[in-house]
CSV table of C-alpha atoms in Angstrom, one decimal:
chain,number,residue,atom,x,y,z
A,282,MET,CA,2.9,-45.8,-0.3
A,283,SER,CA,2.8,-45.2,-4.0
A,284,GLN,CA,-0.4,-45.4,-5.9
A,285,PRO,CA,-0.6,-47.7,-8.8
A,286,SER,CA,-0.2,-45.9,-12.1
A,287,THR,CA,-3.0,-46.0,-14.5
A,288,PRO,CA,-2.2,-48.1,-17.6
A,289,ALA,CA,-1.5,-46.1,-20.7
A,290,VAL,CA,-4.0,-46.7,-23.4
A,291,VAL,CA,-2.3,-47.8,-26.5
A,292,SER,CA,-4.1,-47.6,-29.8
A,293,GLN,CA,-3.2,-49.4,-33.0
A,294,TYR,CA,-3.3,-47.7,-36.4
A,295,LEU,CA,-2.8,-49.2,-39.9
A,296,SER,CA,-0.6,-47.0,-42.0
A,297,PHE,CA,-0.7,-46.7,-45.7
A,298,PHE,CA,0.6,-44.5,-48.5
A,299,VAL,CA,-1.3,-42.1,-50.7
A,300,ALA,CA,0.5,-39.8,-53.1
A,301,GLY,CA,3.8,-40.2,-51.3
A,302,GLU,CA,2.4,-39.4,-47.8
A,303,GLU,CA,1.9,-41.9,-45.0
A,304,TYR,CA,-1.5,-41.9,-43.4
A,305,ALA,CA,-3.0,-44.1,-40.8
A,306,LEU,CA,-6.5,-45.2,-39.7
A,307,GLY,CA,-7.6,-46.7,-36.4
A,308,ILE,CA,-7.3,-50.4,-36.7
A,309,LEU,CA,-10.8,-50.9,-35.4
A,310,GLN,CA,-12.2,-49.2,-38.5
A,311,VAL,CA,-10.2,-51.5,-40.9
A,312,ARG,CA,-12.1,-54.6,-41.8
A,313,GLU,CA,-9.5,-56.0,-44.2
A,314,ILE,CA,-7.0,-55.3,-47.0
A,315,ILE,CA,-7.6,-56.6,-50.4
A,316,GLU,CA,-5.4,-56.6,-53.5
A,317,TYR,CA,-6.2,-54.0,-56.1
A,318,ASP,CA,-8.1,-55.6,-58.9
A,319,THR,CA,-10.8,-54.6,-61.3
A,320,VAL,CA,-12.6,-51.3,-60.4
A,321,THR,CA,-15.6,-50.4,-62.5
A,322,ARG,CA,-16.2,-46.7,-63.1
A,323,VAL,CA,-19.7,-45.5,-62.5
A,324,PRO,CA,-21.0,-42.6,-64.6
A,325,GLY,CA,-22.1,-39.6,-62.7
A,326,ALA,CA,-20.2,-40.5,-59.5
A,327,PRO,CA,-18.1,-37.8,-57.9
A,328,ALA,CA,-14.5,-37.8,-59.2
A,329,TRP,CA,-13.1,-39.0,-55.8
A,330,ILE,CA,-15.1,-42.2,-56.1
A,331,ARG,CA,-12.9,-44.4,-58.2
A,332,GLY,CA,-15.7,-46.8,-58.9
A,333,VAL,CA,-16.9,-50.1,-57.5
A,334,THR,CA,-15.4,-53.5,-57.1
A,335,ASN,CA,-16.7,-57.0,-56.3
A,336,LEU,CA,-16.1,-58.0,-52.7
A,337,ARG,CA,-17.2,-61.6,-52.4
A,338,GLY,CA,-20.4,-60.8,-54.4
A,339,SER,CA,-21.1,-57.4,-52.8
A,340,VAL,CA,-20.6,-54.0,-54.3
A,341,LEU,CA,-17.8,-52.1,-52.7
A,342,PRO,CA,-17.4,-48.4,-53.5
A,343,VAL,CA,-13.7,-47.5,-53.8
A,344,ILE,CA,-12.6,-44.0,-52.8
A,345,ASP,CA,-9.5,-42.3,-54.2
A,346,LEU,CA,-8.2,-40.3,-51.3
A,347,ALA,CA,-5.7,-38.5,-53.4
A,348,VAL,CA,-8.5,-36.9,-55.5
A,349,LYS,CA,-10.5,-36.3,-52.3
A,350,PHE,CA,-7.5,-34.3,-51.0
A,351,GLY,CA,-7.2,-32.3,-54.2
A,352,LEU,CA,-4.2,-34.2,-55.5
A,353,ALA,CA,-3.6,-36.1,-58.8
A,354,PRO,CA,-5.5,-39.4,-59.0
A,355,CYS,CA,-3.8,-42.5,-57.7
A,356,THR,CA,-2.2,-44.6,-60.4
A,357,PRO,CA,-2.5,-48.3,-59.5
A,358,GLN,CA,0.9,-50.0,-59.2
A,359,ARG,CA,2.1,-53.5,-58.2
A,360,ARG,CA,1.7,-52.7,-54.5
A,361,SER,CA,-1.6,-50.9,-54.7
A,362,CYS,CA,-4.4,-52.3,-52.6
A,363,ILE,CA,-7.8,-51.4,-51.2
A,364,VAL,CA,-8.2,-50.9,-47.4
A,365,VAL,CA,-11.8,-51.9,-46.6
A,366,VAL,CA,-13.1,-49.6,-43.8
A,367,GLU,CA,-16.3,-49.1,-41.9
A,368,VAL,CA,-17.7,-45.6,-41.6
A,369,SER,CA,-20.7,-44.2,-39.9
A,370,LEU,CA,-23.6,-42.8,-41.9
A,371,GLN,CA,-26.6,-41.5,-40.0
A,372,GLY,CA,-26.3,-44.1,-37.4
A,373,ASP,CA,-25.7,-46.9,-39.9
A,374,LYS,CA,-22.4,-48.5,-40.8
A,375,LEU,CA,-21.2,-48.3,-44.5
A,376,VAL,CA,-18.4,-50.3,-45.8
A,377,LEU,CA,-16.1,-48.6,-48.3
A,378,GLY,CA,-12.7,-49.3,-49.9
A,379,VAL,CA,-9.9,-46.8,-49.8
A,380,LEU,CA,-7.4,-47.0,-52.6
A,381,ALA,CA,-3.8,-47.0,-51.2
A,382,ASP,CA,-0.5,-47.0,-53.1
A,383,ALA,CA,0.9,-49.4,-50.5
A,384,ILE,CA,0.3,-50.6,-47.0
A,385,GLY,CA,2.8,-49.5,-44.3
A,386,GLN,CA,2.6,-51.1,-41.0
A,387,VAL,CA,0.5,-51.5,-37.8
A,388,VAL,CA,1.7,-48.8,-35.4
A,389,GLU,CA,1.0,-48.8,-31.7
A,390,LEU,CA,0.6,-45.3,-30.3
A,391,GLY,CA,0.2,-44.3,-26.7
A,392,PRO,CA,-1.0,-40.9,-25.5
A,393,GLY,CA,2.5,-39.5,-25.5
A,394,ASP,CA,3.1,-40.6,-29.1
A,395,MET,CA,0.4,-38.3,-30.5
A,396,GLU,CA,0.5,-34.6,-31.3
A,397,PRO,CA,-2.4,-32.3,-32.2
A,398,PRO,CA,-2.9,-31.7,-35.9
A,399,PRO,CA,-0.7,-28.9,-37.2
A,400,ALA,CA,-2.5,-25.7,-38.3
A,401,PHE,CA,-0.8,-25.8,-41.8
A,402,GLY,CA,1.7,-27.8,-43.9
A,403,THR,CA,-0.2,-31.0,-44.5
A,404,PRO,CA,-1.7,-32.1,-47.8
A,405,VAL,CA,-5.1,-32.6,-46.2
A,406,ARG,CA,-7.5,-30.4,-44.3
A,407,VAL,CA,-6.7,-30.2,-40.6
A,408,ASP,CA,-10.2,-31.2,-39.7
A,409,TYR,CA,-9.7,-34.5,-41.4
A,410,LEU,CA,-6.9,-35.4,-38.9
A,411,VAL,CA,-7.1,-36.8,-35.5
A,412,GLY,CA,-3.5,-35.8,-35.0
A,413,LEU,CA,0.0,-36.7,-35.8
A,414,GLY,CA,1.4,-40.0,-34.6
A,415,ARG,CA,5.1,-40.2,-33.7
A,416,ALA,CA,6.6,-43.4,-35.2
A,417,GLY,CA,10.3,-43.3,-34.6
A,418,LYS,CA,11.7,-40.1,-36.1
A,419,LYS,CA,8.8,-39.5,-38.4
A,420,PHE,CA,5.2,-38.4,-38.0
A,421,ILE,CA,2.2,-40.2,-39.6
A,422,LEU,CA,-1.0,-38.3,-40.4
A,423,LEU,CA,-3.8,-39.9,-38.4
A,424,LEU,CA,-7.0,-39.7,-40.4
A,425,ASP,CA,-10.5,-39.4,-39.0
A,426,ILE,CA,-12.2,-41.3,-41.9
A,427,ASP,CA,-15.7,-40.4,-40.7
A,428,ARG,CA,-14.8,-36.7,-41.1
A,429,VAL,CA,-13.0,-37.2,-44.4
A,430,LEU,CA,-16.2,-38.8,-45.8
A,431,GLN,CA,-19.1,-36.9,-44.4
A,432,GLY,CA,-22.7,-36.4,-45.2
A,433,GLN,CA,-23.2,-35.9,-48.9
A,434,ASP,CA,-20.0,-37.8,-49.6
A,435,LEU,CA,-21.2,-40.9,-47.8
A,436,LEU,CA,-24.7,-40.6,-49.4
A,437,ALA,CA,-23.1,-40.6,-52.8
A,438,ALA,CA,-21.0,-43.7,-52.0
A,439,GLY,CA,-23.9,-45.4,-50.3
A,440,ALA,CA,-26.0,-44.8,-53.4
A,441,LEU,CA,-23.5,-46.7,-55.5
A,442,LYS,CA,-23.7,-49.6,-53.1
A,443,ALA,CA,-27.5,-49.6,-53.1
A,444,SER,CA,-27.9,-49.4,-56.8
A,445,GLU,CA,-25.4,-52.1,-57.6
A,446,ALA,CA,-25.2,-50.7,-61.1
A,447,PRO,CA,-23.9,-52.9,-63.9
A,448,PRO,CA,-20.4,-52.2,-65.0
A,449,VAL,CA,-19.9,-49.6,-67.7
A,450,GLN,CA,-16.1,-49.3,-68.0
A,451,ALA,CA,-13.8,-51.6,-66.2
A,452,GLU,CA,-10.4,-50.5,-65.0
A,453,THR,CA,-8.0,-53.3,-64.5
A,454,SER,CA,-5.0,-53.7,-62.3
A,455,SER,CA,-1.5,-53.7,-63.8
A,456,LYS,CA,-1.3,-57.4,-63.1
A,457,GLU,CA,-4.4,-58.2,-65.0
A,458,ALA,CA,-3.4,-56.0,-67.9
A,459,ALA,CA,-0.1,-57.8,-68.2
A,460,ARG,CA,-1.8,-61.1,-68.7
């Protein structure tokens, strides 16, 4: 008599592009995707904080992952968007926006589709990665967003949200600039 096999746990990830690389976040951390629009720079904020935007009347800090990873700042294009994510900060949840060049797809990965993070050869620190997800013939870098934005980083972003500072210099999307 054969024993029933245990069902494989399949996890879903949302992939997106930053500086030409495809990354993915666990779908349960993604609240929504919004079109890139006006982002207001905040003086004194770390360079990787692009600024803040208005999310239905609330202040949403927007993170430029390219800068956080030591790359050139993201240049908003027609397909740019903001992935709204929820991260943990000292037991509380903080909602942040992650600037993406474009959205990829929702990828389902089972345990056999994931590889440990490589020791070298990625544009991001290995400790920022959960692993590599195999999607067809390519690999997608699976981010641990809680590790990418840790401690002081989250406190800086949380301070922006708490202060709800008035806009100083607004950056507009390419669509708005064309009007």
